[in-house]
mmCIF file with all atom_site columns, C-alpha atoms in Angstrom:
data_model
loop_
_atom_site.group_PDB
_atom_site.id
_atom_site.type_symbol
_atom_site.label_atom_id
_atom_site.label_alt_id
_atom_site.label_comp_id
_atom_site.label_asym_id
_atom_site.label_entity_id
_atom_site.label_seq_id
_atom_site.pdbx_PDB_ins_code
_atom_site.Cartn_x
_atom_site.Cartn_y
_atom_site.Cartn_z
_atom_site.occupancy
_atom_site.B_iso_or_equiv
_atom_site.pdbx_formal_charge
_atom_site.auth_seq_id
_atom_site.auth_comp_id
_atom_site.auth_asym_id
_atom_site.auth_atom_id
_atom_site.pdbx_PDB_model_num
ATOM 1   C CA . UNK A 1 1   ? -90.694 52.382 -146.170 1.00 57.00 ? 73  UNK A CA 1
ATOM 2   C CA . UNK A 1 2   ? -87.005 52.777 -145.248 1.00 69.00 ? 74  UNK A CA 1
ATOM 3   C CA . UNK A 1 3   ? -85.640 50.764 -142.360 1.00 70.00 ? 75  UNK A CA 1
ATOM 4   C CA . UNK A 1 4   ? -85.113 52.478 -139.035 1.00 79.00 ? 76  UNK A CA 1
ATOM 5   C CA . UNK A 1 5   ? -81.606 52.813 -137.561 1.00 71.00 ? 77  UNK A CA 1
ATOM 6   C CA . UNK A 1 6   ? -82.572 50.246 -134.909 1.00 72.00 ? 78  UNK A CA 1
ATOM 7   C CA . UNK A 1 7   ? -83.508 47.774 -137.657 1.00 74.00 ? 79  UNK A CA 1
ATOM 8   C CA . UNK A 1 8   ? -80.245 48.432 -139.492 1.00 72.00 ? 80  UNK A CA 1
ATOM 9   C CA . UNK A 1 9   ? -78.274 47.933 -136.297 1.00 81.00 ? 81  UNK A CA 1
ATOM 10  C CA . UNK A 1 10  ? -80.066 44.653 -135.639 1.00 86.00 ? 82  UNK A CA 1
ATOM 11  C CA . UNK A 1 11  ? -79.241 43.448 -139.157 1.00 84.00 ? 83  UNK A CA 1
ATOM 12  C CA . UNK A 1 12  ? -75.581 44.391 -138.721 1.00 85.00 ? 84  UNK A CA 1
ATOM 13  C CA . UNK A 1 13  ? -75.424 42.514 -135.416 1.00 89.00 ? 85  UNK A CA 1
ATOM 14  C CA . UNK A 1 14  ? -77.044 39.442 -136.980 1.00 90.00 ? 86  UNK A CA 1
ATOM 15  C CA . UNK A 1 15  ? -74.623 39.505 -139.925 1.00 90.00 ? 87  UNK A CA 1
ATOM 16  C CA . UNK A 1 16  ? -71.628 39.890 -137.646 1.00 91.00 ? 88  UNK A CA 1
ATOM 17  C CA . UNK A 1 17  ? -72.778 37.044 -135.392 1.00 89.00 ? 89  UNK A CA 1
ATOM 18  C CA . UNK A 1 18  ? -73.368 34.857 -138.446 1.00 91.00 ? 90  UNK A CA 1
ATOM 19  C CA . UNK A 1 19  ? -69.836 35.471 -139.698 1.00 92.00 ? 91  UNK A CA 1
ATOM 20  C CA . UNK A 1 20  ? -68.338 34.734 -136.269 1.00 90.00 ? 92  UNK A CA 1
ATOM 21  C CA . UNK A 1 21  ? -70.312 31.494 -135.931 1.00 88.00 ? 93  UNK A CA 1
ATOM 22  C CA . UNK A 1 22  ? -69.200 30.355 -139.377 1.00 89.00 ? 94  UNK A CA 1
ATOM 23  C CA . UNK A 1 23  ? -65.596 31.358 -138.688 1.00 89.00 ? 95  UNK A CA 1
ATOM 24  C CA . UNK A 1 24  ? -65.566 29.279 -135.519 1.00 84.00 ? 96  UNK A CA 1
ATOM 25  C CA . UNK A 1 25  ? -66.320 26.139 -137.510 1.00 83.00 ? 97  UNK A CA 1
ATOM 26  C CA . UNK A 1 26  ? -63.908 26.984 -140.330 1.00 87.00 ? 98  UNK A CA 1
ATOM 27  C CA . UNK A 1 27  ? -60.951 27.812 -138.090 1.00 84.00 ? 99  UNK A CA 1
ATOM 28  C CA . UNK A 1 28  ? -61.714 24.820 -135.859 1.00 77.00 ? 100 UNK A CA 1
ATOM 29  C CA . UNK A 1 29  ? -61.409 22.528 -138.883 1.00 78.00 ? 101 UNK A CA 1
ATOM 30  C CA . UNK A 1 30  ? -58.537 24.172 -140.750 1.00 79.00 ? 102 UNK A CA 1
ATOM 31  C CA . UNK A 1 31  ? -56.608 26.192 -138.181 1.00 76.00 ? 103 UNK A CA 1
ATOM 32  C CA . UNK A 1 32  ? -54.836 29.395 -139.147 1.00 77.00 ? 104 UNK A CA 1
ATOM 33  C CA . UNK A 1 33  ? -54.543 28.173 -142.752 1.00 83.00 ? 105 UNK A CA 1
ATOM 34  C CA . UNK A 1 34  ? -58.254 28.902 -143.258 1.00 86.00 ? 106 UNK A CA 1
ATOM 35  C CA . UNK A 1 35  ? -59.050 31.848 -145.507 1.00 91.00 ? 107 UNK A CA 1
ATOM 36  C CA . UNK A 1 36  ? -61.545 34.679 -145.332 1.00 93.00 ? 108 UNK A CA 1
ATOM 37  C CA . UNK A 1 37  ? -63.079 33.347 -148.553 1.00 93.00 ? 109 UNK A CA 1
ATOM 38  C CA . UNK A 1 38  ? -63.821 30.052 -146.798 1.00 94.00 ? 110 UNK A CA 1
ATOM 39  C CA . UNK A 1 39  ? -65.394 31.959 -143.904 1.00 93.00 ? 111 UNK A CA 1
ATOM 40  C CA . UNK A 1 40  ? -67.579 33.925 -146.325 1.00 93.00 ? 112 UNK A CA 1
ATOM 41  C CA . UNK A 1 41  ? -68.669 30.705 -148.049 1.00 93.00 ? 113 UNK A CA 1
ATOM 42  C CA . UNK A 1 42  ? -69.543 29.038 -144.730 1.00 92.00 ? 114 UNK A CA 1
ATOM 43  C CA . UNK A 1 43  ? -71.498 32.111 -143.594 1.00 91.00 ? 115 UNK A CA 1
ATOM 44  C CA . UNK A 1 44  ? -73.210 32.360 -147.014 1.00 91.00 ? 116 UNK A CA 1
ATOM 45  C CA . UNK A 1 45  ? -72.292 36.027 -147.333 1.00 90.00 ? 117 UNK A CA 1
ATOM 46  C CA . UNK A 1 46  ? -70.133 37.958 -149.770 1.00 90.00 ? 118 UNK A CA 1
ATOM 47  C CA . UNK A 1 47  ? -66.363 38.098 -149.435 1.00 89.00 ? 119 UNK A CA 1
ATOM 48  C CA . UNK A 1 48  ? -66.575 41.877 -149.135 1.00 90.00 ? 120 UNK A CA 1
ATOM 49  C CA . UNK A 1 49  ? -69.082 41.717 -146.301 1.00 91.00 ? 121 UNK A CA 1
ATOM 50  C CA . UNK A 1 50  ? -66.657 39.715 -144.161 1.00 92.00 ? 122 UNK A CA 1
ATOM 51  C CA . UNK A 1 51  ? -64.061 42.460 -144.602 1.00 92.00 ? 123 UNK A CA 1
ATOM 52  C CA . UNK A 1 52  ? -66.671 45.077 -143.799 1.00 91.00 ? 124 UNK A CA 1
ATOM 53  C CA . UNK A 1 53  ? -66.824 43.730 -140.254 1.00 91.00 ? 125 UNK A CA 1
ATOM 54  C CA . UNK A 1 54  ? -63.260 42.405 -139.880 1.00 91.00 ? 126 UNK A CA 1
ATOM 55  C CA . UNK A 1 55  ? -60.330 44.242 -141.462 1.00 89.00 ? 127 UNK A CA 1
ATOM 56  C CA . UNK A 1 56  ? -58.156 41.099 -141.613 1.00 88.00 ? 128 UNK A CA 1
ATOM 57  C CA . UNK A 1 57  ? -58.084 37.392 -140.846 1.00 88.00 ? 129 UNK A CA 1
ATOM 58  C CA . UNK A 1 58  ? -55.995 38.167 -137.763 1.00 86.00 ? 130 UNK A CA 1
ATOM 59  C CA . UNK A 1 59  ? -58.655 40.569 -136.477 1.00 88.00 ? 131 UNK A CA 1
ATOM 60  C CA . UNK A 1 60  ? -61.317 37.892 -136.933 1.00 90.00 ? 132 UNK A CA 1
ATOM 61  C CA . UNK A 1 61  ? -59.178 35.279 -135.184 1.00 87.00 ? 133 UNK A CA 1
ATOM 62  C CA . UNK A 1 62  ? -58.459 37.601 -132.274 1.00 88.00 ? 134 UNK A CA 1
ATOM 63  C CA . UNK A 1 63  ? -62.146 38.301 -131.780 1.00 89.00 ? 135 UNK A CA 1
ATOM 64  C CA . UNK A 1 64  ? -62.982 34.594 -131.876 1.00 87.00 ? 136 UNK A CA 1
ATOM 65  C CA . UNK A 1 65  ? -60.360 33.787 -129.250 1.00 86.00 ? 137 UNK A CA 1
ATOM 66  C CA . UNK A 1 66  ? -61.342 36.751 -127.091 1.00 88.00 ? 138 UNK A CA 1
ATOM 67  C CA . UNK A 1 67  ? -64.999 35.703 -127.265 1.00 86.00 ? 139 UNK A CA 1
ATOM 68  C CA . UNK A 1 68  ? -64.115 32.108 -126.317 1.00 84.00 ? 140 UNK A CA 1
ATOM 69  C CA . UNK A 1 69  ? -62.041 33.221 -123.313 1.00 87.00 ? 141 UNK A CA 1
ATOM 70  C CA . UNK A 1 70  ? -64.721 35.655 -122.118 1.00 89.00 ? 142 UNK A CA 1
ATOM 71  C CA . UNK A 1 71  ? -67.396 32.964 -122.472 1.00 87.00 ? 143 UNK A CA 1
ATOM 72  C CA . UNK A 1 72  ? -65.262 30.582 -120.431 1.00 87.00 ? 144 UNK A CA 1
ATOM 73  C CA . UNK A 1 73  ? -64.875 33.221 -117.710 1.00 89.00 ? 145 UNK A CA 1
ATOM 74  C CA . UNK A 1 74  ? -68.654 33.708 -117.578 1.00 90.00 ? 146 UNK A CA 1
ATOM 75  C CA . UNK A 1 75  ? -69.285 29.950 -117.328 1.00 88.00 ? 147 UNK A CA 1
ATOM 76  C CA . UNK A 1 76  ? -66.763 29.642 -114.501 1.00 89.00 ? 148 UNK A CA 1
ATOM 77  C CA . UNK A 1 77  ? -68.145 32.608 -112.555 1.00 88.00 ? 149 UNK A CA 1
ATOM 78  C CA . UNK A 1 78  ? -71.709 31.370 -112.977 1.00 88.00 ? 150 UNK A CA 1
ATOM 79  C CA . UNK A 1 79  ? -70.583 27.977 -111.672 1.00 84.00 ? 151 UNK A CA 1
ATOM 80  C CA . UNK A 1 80  ? -70.347 29.462 -108.185 1.00 86.00 ? 152 UNK A CA 1
ATOM 81  C CA . UNK A 1 81  ? -73.834 30.937 -108.411 1.00 86.00 ? 153 UNK A CA 1
ATOM 82  C CA . UNK A 1 82  ? -75.776 27.949 -109.761 1.00 88.00 ? 154 UNK A CA 1
ATOM 83  C CA . UNK A 1 83  ? -78.342 26.273 -107.512 1.00 89.00 ? 155 UNK A CA 1
ATOM 84  C CA . UNK A 1 84  ? -77.661 22.907 -105.908 1.00 91.00 ? 156 UNK A CA 1
ATOM 85  C CA . UNK A 1 85  ? -75.103 21.377 -103.598 1.00 93.00 ? 157 UNK A CA 1
ATOM 86  C CA . UNK A 1 86  ? -71.382 22.001 -104.200 1.00 93.00 ? 158 UNK A CA 1
ATOM 87  C CA . UNK A 1 87  ? -71.063 18.521 -105.681 1.00 92.00 ? 159 UNK A CA 1
ATOM 88  C CA . UNK A 1 88  ? -73.982 19.091 -108.052 1.00 92.00 ? 160 UNK A CA 1
ATOM 89  C CA . UNK A 1 89  ? -72.581 22.460 -109.166 1.00 93.00 ? 161 UNK A CA 1
ATOM 90  C CA . UNK A 1 90  ? -69.137 20.967 -109.671 1.00 93.00 ? 162 UNK A CA 1
ATOM 91  C CA . UNK A 1 91  ? -70.511 18.141 -111.793 1.00 92.00 ? 163 UNK A CA 1
ATOM 92  C CA . UNK A 1 92  ? -72.542 20.572 -113.927 1.00 92.00 ? 164 UNK A CA 1
ATOM 93  C CA . UNK A 1 93  ? -69.510 22.805 -114.413 1.00 91.00 ? 165 UNK A CA 1
ATOM 94  C CA . UNK A 1 94  ? -67.408 19.807 -115.459 1.00 91.00 ? 166 UNK A CA 1
ATOM 95  C CA . UNK A 1 95  ? -70.112 18.853 -117.950 1.00 91.00 ? 167 UNK A CA 1
ATOM 96  C CA . UNK A 1 96  ? -69.997 22.327 -119.508 1.00 89.00 ? 168 UNK A CA 1
ATOM 97  C CA . UNK A 1 97  ? -66.198 22.241 -119.699 1.00 88.00 ? 169 UNK A CA 1
ATOM 98  C CA . UNK A 1 98  ? -65.948 18.755 -121.207 1.00 88.00 ? 170 UNK A CA 1
ATOM 99  C CA . UNK A 1 99  ? -68.773 19.454 -123.661 1.00 87.00 ? 171 UNK A CA 1
ATOM 100 C CA . UNK A 1 100 ? -66.744 22.385 -124.955 1.00 83.00 ? 172 UNK A CA 1
ATOM 101 C CA . UNK A 1 101 ? -63.681 20.180 -125.448 1.00 82.00 ? 173 UNK A CA 1
ATOM 102 C CA . UNK A 1 102 ? -65.730 17.436 -127.125 1.00 84.00 ? 174 UNK A CA 1
ATOM 103 C CA . UNK A 1 103 ? -67.538 19.773 -129.514 1.00 80.00 ? 175 UNK A CA 1
ATOM 104 C CA . UNK A 1 104 ? -64.616 22.022 -130.496 1.00 75.00 ? 176 UNK A CA 1
ATOM 105 C CA . UNK A 1 105 ? -61.304 20.255 -129.744 1.00 72.00 ? 177 UNK A CA 1
ATOM 106 C CA . UNK A 1 106 ? -59.520 21.763 -132.756 1.00 69.00 ? 178 UNK A CA 1
ATOM 107 C CA . UNK A 1 107 ? -60.544 25.282 -131.783 1.00 71.00 ? 179 UNK A CA 1
ATOM 108 C CA . UNK A 1 108 ? -59.170 24.828 -128.282 1.00 72.00 ? 180 UNK A CA 1
ATOM 109 C CA . UNK A 1 109 ? -55.857 23.787 -129.827 1.00 70.00 ? 181 UNK A CA 1
ATOM 110 C CA . UNK A 1 110 ? -56.012 26.801 -132.132 1.00 72.00 ? 182 UNK A CA 1
ATOM 111 C CA . UNK A 1 111 ? -56.400 29.080 -129.108 1.00 75.00 ? 183 UNK A CA 1
ATOM 112 C CA . UNK A 1 112 ? -53.378 27.454 -127.475 1.00 71.00 ? 184 UNK A CA 1
ATOM 113 C CA . UNK A 1 113 ? -51.377 27.849 -130.673 1.00 69.00 ? 185 UNK A CA 1
ATOM 114 C CA . UNK A 1 114 ? -52.205 31.542 -131.010 1.00 70.00 ? 186 UNK A CA 1
ATOM 115 C CA . UNK A 1 115 ? -51.373 32.272 -127.390 1.00 72.00 ? 187 UNK A CA 1
ATOM 116 C CA . UNK A 1 116 ? -48.108 30.382 -127.652 1.00 65.00 ? 188 UNK A CA 1
ATOM 117 C CA . UNK A 1 117 ? -46.742 31.929 -130.848 1.00 55.00 ? 189 UNK A CA 1
ATOM 118 C CA . UNK A 1 118 ? -43.814 34.292 -130.535 1.00 40.00 ? 190 UNK A CA 1
ATOM 119 C CA . UNK A 1 119 ? -44.157 37.896 -131.642 1.00 39.00 ? 191 UNK A CA 1
ATOM 120 C CA . UNK A 1 120 ? -41.906 37.194 -134.658 1.00 42.00 ? 192 UNK A CA 1
ATOM 121 C CA . UNK A 1 121 ? -44.055 34.252 -135.768 1.00 43.00 ? 193 UNK A CA 1
ATOM 122 C CA . UNK A 1 122 ? -47.244 36.255 -135.283 1.00 44.00 ? 194 UNK A CA 1
ATOM 123 C CA . UNK A 1 123 ? -46.283 39.231 -137.452 1.00 47.00 ? 195 UNK A CA 1
ATOM 124 C CA . UNK A 1 124 ? -48.408 39.694 -140.576 1.00 48.00 ? 196 UNK A CA 1
ATOM 125 C CA . UNK A 1 125 ? -46.412 39.324 -143.792 1.00 49.00 ? 197 UNK A CA 1
ATOM 126 C CA . UNK A 1 126 ? -45.150 42.682 -145.065 1.00 51.00 ? 198 UNK A CA 1
ATOM 127 C CA . UNK A 1 127 ? -46.808 44.418 -142.134 1.00 52.00 ? 199 UNK A CA 1
ATOM 128 C CA . UNK A 1 128 ? -45.966 48.017 -141.329 1.00 50.00 ? 200 UNK A CA 1
ATOM 129 C CA . UNK A 1 129 ? -44.583 48.974 -137.930 1.00 46.00 ? 201 UNK A CA 1
ATOM 130 C CA . UNK A 1 130 ? -47.982 50.146 -136.708 1.00 49.00 ? 202 UNK A CA 1
ATOM 131 C CA . UNK A 1 131 ? -49.681 46.948 -137.915 1.00 52.00 ? 203 UNK A CA 1
ATOM 132 C CA . UNK A 1 132 ? -47.104 44.781 -136.178 1.00 49.00 ? 204 UNK A CA 1
ATOM 133 C CA . UNK A 1 133 ? -47.441 46.789 -132.969 1.00 54.00 ? 205 UNK A CA 1
ATOM 134 C CA . UNK A 1 134 ? -51.243 46.523 -133.013 1.00 61.00 ? 206 UNK A CA 1
ATOM 135 C CA . UNK A 1 135 ? -50.972 42.793 -133.715 1.00 70.00 ? 207 UNK A CA 1
ATOM 136 C CA . UNK A 1 136 ? -48.616 42.205 -130.815 1.00 77.00 ? 208 UNK A CA 1
ATOM 137 C CA . UNK A 1 137 ? -50.700 44.381 -128.464 1.00 81.00 ? 209 UNK A CA 1
ATOM 138 C CA . UNK A 1 138 ? -53.804 42.369 -129.368 1.00 79.00 ? 210 UNK A CA 1
ATOM 139 C CA . UNK A 1 139 ? -51.939 39.106 -128.761 1.00 79.00 ? 211 UNK A CA 1
ATOM 140 C CA . UNK A 1 140 ? -50.693 40.310 -125.363 1.00 85.00 ? 212 UNK A CA 1
ATOM 141 C CA . UNK A 1 141 ? -54.276 41.281 -124.472 1.00 86.00 ? 213 UNK A CA 1
ATOM 142 C CA . UNK A 1 142 ? -55.354 37.704 -125.259 1.00 87.00 ? 214 UNK A CA 1
ATOM 143 C CA . UNK A 1 143 ? -52.534 36.297 -123.161 1.00 87.00 ? 215 UNK A CA 1
ATOM 144 C CA . UNK A 1 144 ? -53.580 38.432 -120.188 1.00 89.00 ? 216 UNK A CA 1
ATOM 145 C CA . UNK A 1 145 ? -57.170 37.303 -120.639 1.00 89.00 ? 217 UNK A CA 1
ATOM 146 C CA . UNK A 1 146 ? -56.003 33.674 -120.840 1.00 88.00 ? 218 UNK A CA 1
ATOM 147 C CA . UNK A 1 147 ? -54.038 34.053 -117.607 1.00 89.00 ? 219 UNK A CA 1
ATOM 148 C CA . UNK A 1 148 ? -57.131 35.463 -115.913 1.00 92.00 ? 220 UNK A CA 1
ATOM 149 C CA . UNK A 1 149 ? -59.213 32.568 -117.257 1.00 89.00 ? 221 UNK A CA 1
ATOM 150 C CA . UNK A 1 150 ? -56.655 30.048 -115.981 1.00 90.00 ? 222 UNK A CA 1
ATOM 151 C CA . UNK A 1 151 ? -56.568 31.591 -112.499 1.00 93.00 ? 223 UNK A CA 1
ATOM 152 C CA . UNK A 1 152 ? -60.363 31.724 -112.346 1.00 94.00 ? 224 UNK A CA 1
ATOM 153 C CA . UNK A 1 153 ? -60.647 28.139 -113.622 1.00 92.00 ? 225 UNK A CA 1
ATOM 154 C CA . UNK A 1 154 ? -58.474 26.764 -110.829 1.00 94.00 ? 226 UNK A CA 1
ATOM 155 C CA . UNK A 1 155 ? -59.929 29.057 -108.147 1.00 95.00 ? 227 UNK A CA 1
ATOM 156 C CA . UNK A 1 156 ? -63.536 28.071 -108.933 1.00 94.00 ? 228 UNK A CA 1
ATOM 157 C CA . UNK A 1 157 ? -62.721 24.364 -109.006 1.00 94.00 ? 229 UNK A CA 1
ATOM 158 C CA . UNK A 1 158 ? -60.852 24.650 -105.708 1.00 95.00 ? 230 UNK A CA 1
ATOM 159 C CA . UNK A 1 159 ? -63.680 26.558 -104.024 1.00 95.00 ? 231 UNK A CA 1
ATOM 160 C CA . UNK A 1 160 ? -66.307 24.033 -105.119 1.00 95.00 ? 232 UNK A CA 1
ATOM 161 C CA . UNK A 1 161 ? -64.051 21.154 -104.039 1.00 95.00 ? 233 UNK A CA 1
ATOM 162 C CA . UNK A 1 162 ? -63.540 22.674 -100.575 1.00 96.00 ? 234 UNK A CA 1
ATOM 163 C CA . UNK A 1 163 ? -67.268 23.349 -100.222 1.00 94.00 ? 235 UNK A CA 1
ATOM 164 C CA . UNK A 1 164 ? -67.987 19.790 -101.396 1.00 94.00 ? 236 UNK A CA 1
ATOM 165 C CA . UNK A 1 165 ? -65.565 18.388 -98.847  1.00 94.00 ? 237 UNK A CA 1
ATOM 166 C CA . UNK A 1 166 ? -67.437 20.290 -96.123  1.00 95.00 ? 238 UNK A CA 1
ATOM 167 C CA . UNK A 1 167 ? -70.725 18.644 -97.201  1.00 93.00 ? 239 UNK A CA 1
ATOM 168 C CA . UNK A 1 168 ? -69.105 15.198 -97.481  1.00 92.00 ? 240 UNK A CA 1
ATOM 169 C CA . UNK A 1 169 ? -69.626 14.971 -101.267 1.00 92.00 ? 241 UNK A CA 1
ATOM 170 C CA . UNK A 1 170 ? -65.998 15.330 -102.327 1.00 93.00 ? 242 UNK A CA 1
ATOM 171 C CA . UNK A 1 171 ? -63.022 13.190 -101.293 1.00 91.00 ? 243 UNK A CA 1
ATOM 172 C CA . UNK A 1 172 ? -60.924 14.739 -98.524  1.00 91.00 ? 244 UNK A CA 1
ATOM 173 C CA . UNK A 1 173 ? -57.688 14.801 -100.488 1.00 93.00 ? 245 UNK A CA 1
ATOM 174 C CA . UNK A 1 174 ? -55.597 17.925 -100.853 1.00 95.00 ? 246 UNK A CA 1
ATOM 175 C CA . UNK A 1 175 ? -57.754 20.417 -102.859 1.00 95.00 ? 247 UNK A CA 1
ATOM 176 C CA . UNK A 1 176 ? -54.793 21.728 -104.862 1.00 96.00 ? 248 UNK A CA 1
ATOM 177 C CA . UNK A 1 177 ? -53.811 18.194 -105.863 1.00 95.00 ? 249 UNK A CA 1
ATOM 178 C CA . UNK A 1 178 ? -57.397 17.423 -106.892 1.00 94.00 ? 250 UNK A CA 1
ATOM 179 C CA . UNK A 1 179 ? -57.489 20.586 -109.018 1.00 94.00 ? 251 UNK A CA 1
ATOM 180 C CA . UNK A 1 180 ? -54.155 19.646 -110.620 1.00 94.00 ? 252 UNK A CA 1
ATOM 181 C CA . UNK A 1 181 ? -55.365 16.125 -111.425 1.00 92.00 ? 253 UNK A CA 1
ATOM 182 C CA . UNK A 1 182 ? -58.648 17.366 -112.878 1.00 91.00 ? 254 UNK A CA 1
ATOM 183 C CA . UNK A 1 183 ? -57.169 20.120 -115.042 1.00 91.00 ? 255 UNK A CA 1
ATOM 184 C CA . UNK A 1 184 ? -54.490 17.736 -116.317 1.00 91.00 ? 256 UNK A CA 1
ATOM 185 C CA . UNK A 1 185 ? -57.210 15.306 -117.416 1.00 89.00 ? 257 UNK A CA 1
ATOM 186 C CA . UNK A 1 186 ? -59.105 18.017 -119.312 1.00 86.00 ? 258 UNK A CA 1
ATOM 187 C CA . UNK A 1 187 ? -55.899 19.326 -120.929 1.00 84.00 ? 259 UNK A CA 1
ATOM 188 C CA . UNK A 1 188 ? -54.949 15.802 -121.972 1.00 86.00 ? 260 UNK A CA 1
ATOM 189 C CA . UNK A 1 189 ? -58.317 15.296 -123.622 1.00 83.00 ? 261 UNK A CA 1
ATOM 190 C CA . UNK A 1 190 ? -57.751 18.448 -125.690 1.00 79.00 ? 262 UNK A CA 1
ATOM 191 C CA . UNK A 1 191 ? -54.308 17.234 -126.763 1.00 79.00 ? 263 UNK A CA 1
ATOM 192 C CA . UNK A 1 192 ? -55.749 13.855 -127.802 1.00 80.00 ? 264 UNK A CA 1
ATOM 193 C CA . UNK A 1 193 ? -57.500 15.616 -130.674 1.00 72.00 ? 265 UNK A CA 1
ATOM 194 C CA . UNK A 1 194 ? -54.107 16.180 -132.335 1.00 71.00 ? 266 UNK A CA 1
ATOM 195 C CA . UNK A 1 195 ? -53.334 12.497 -132.826 1.00 79.00 ? 267 UNK A CA 1
ATOM 196 C CA . UNK A 1 196 ? -56.705 10.718 -132.794 1.00 79.00 ? 268 UNK A CA 1
ATOM 197 C CA . UNK A 1 197 ? -58.988 10.462 -135.772 1.00 80.00 ? 269 UNK A CA 1
ATOM 198 C CA . UNK A 1 198 ? -62.164 12.533 -135.162 1.00 78.00 ? 270 UNK A CA 1
ATOM 199 C CA . UNK A 1 199 ? -64.384 9.443  -134.990 1.00 82.00 ? 271 UNK A CA 1
ATOM 200 C CA . UNK A 1 200 ? -62.066 7.750  -132.504 1.00 84.00 ? 272 UNK A CA 1
ATOM 201 C CA . UNK A 1 201 ? -61.810 10.930 -130.443 1.00 82.00 ? 273 UNK A CA 1
ATOM 202 C CA . UNK A 1 202 ? -65.596 11.170 -130.120 1.00 83.00 ? 274 UNK A CA 1
ATOM 203 C CA . UNK A 1 203 ? -65.923 7.452  -129.386 1.00 86.00 ? 275 UNK A CA 1
ATOM 204 C CA . UNK A 1 204 ? -63.346 7.364  -126.592 1.00 86.00 ? 276 UNK A CA 1
ATOM 205 C CA . UNK A 1 205 ? -64.084 10.779 -125.080 1.00 87.00 ? 277 UNK A CA 1
ATOM 206 C CA . UNK A 1 206 ? -65.157 10.147 -121.473 1.00 87.00 ? 278 UNK A CA 1
ATOM 207 C CA . UNK A 1 207 ? -68.431 11.233 -119.965 1.00 86.00 ? 279 UNK A CA 1
ATOM 208 C CA . UNK A 1 208 ? -68.091 14.115 -117.508 1.00 86.00 ? 280 UNK A CA 1
ATOM 209 C CA . UNK A 1 209 ? -69.440 11.815 -114.798 1.00 87.00 ? 281 UNK A CA 1
ATOM 210 C CA . UNK A 1 210 ? -66.326 9.652  -115.136 1.00 88.00 ? 282 UNK A CA 1
ATOM 211 C CA . UNK A 1 211 ? -64.086 12.639 -114.451 1.00 86.00 ? 283 UNK A CA 1
ATOM 212 C CA . UNK A 1 212 ? -66.285 13.774 -111.606 1.00 89.00 ? 284 UNK A CA 1
ATOM 213 C CA . UNK A 1 213 ? -66.026 10.409 -109.886 1.00 87.00 ? 285 UNK A CA 1
ATOM 214 C CA . UNK A 1 214 ? -62.306 11.075 -109.427 1.00 85.00 ? 286 UNK A CA 1
ATOM 215 C CA . UNK A 1 215 ? -63.398 13.611 -106.833 1.00 88.00 ? 287 UNK A CA 1
ATOM 216 C CA . UNK A 1 216 ? -66.291 11.818 -105.176 1.00 86.00 ? 288 UNK A CA 1
ATOM 217 C CA . UNK A 1 217 ? -66.033 10.729 -101.551 1.00 71.00 ? 289 UNK A CA 1
ATOM 218 C CA . UNK A 1 218 ? -66.417 6.976  -101.083 1.00 66.00 ? 290 UNK A CA 1
ATOM 219 C CA . UNK A 1 219 ? -69.550 7.477  -99.016  1.00 56.00 ? 291 UNK A CA 1
ATOM 220 C CA . UNK A 1 220 ? -71.180 9.251  -101.998 1.00 57.00 ? 292 UNK A CA 1
ATOM 221 C CA . UNK A 1 221 ? -70.147 6.850  -104.767 1.00 52.00 ? 293 UNK A CA 1
ATOM 222 C CA . UNK A 1 222 ? -73.597 5.284  -105.122 1.00 54.00 ? 294 UNK A CA 1
ATOM 223 C CA . UNK A 1 223 ? -75.241 8.712  -105.249 1.00 60.00 ? 295 UNK A CA 1
ATOM 224 C CA . UNK A 1 224 ? -73.111 9.847  -108.208 1.00 55.00 ? 296 UNK A CA 1
ATOM 225 C CA . UNK A 1 225 ? -72.744 6.499  -109.985 1.00 55.00 ? 297 UNK A CA 1
#
């Protein structure tokens, strides 16, 4: 009995998701030097099947970065809607953020590298004018998405800090300075992956509770110890 169109669509979605999941690990380990053949091997699919879903390595990379930025936006937005006190929500959000850095530090650096490349550096070798234009338009789309993620990141942290100060959970320092200190810590942890051996990075990576205690009001220190 032939498969229905719904069944075929489900199979295509599963194959595509499998390729993306494998590509995340490959590009996280090897950066932009990774090849589509390595992605196919990691996904345990044929080389041709990878190109069936992604016309080029650049297209696959763009989708990975776009997916990561969109996921981050969802996590941040949901952070305002989670149950619990502002302090509890802030600590949970910090846990989600630091877990992402701990589990995929190389991929975070890859995202930063892609967003920071100049248009000249980003051009595919021997690309036609239309290919170059599409490449640069895709990169600018990612940059806009990254700017939105950055604004949302700081806005959500600031809102939860202000709400936590109102409940007495968070230290009554300047909210903008607290946000700056916290984001600098997280960014520094990502950068540490470039010079630390993986085992050392995992060993010295701080628990999210340690970062959270930077924000905790003295009267609440025992509660969040």
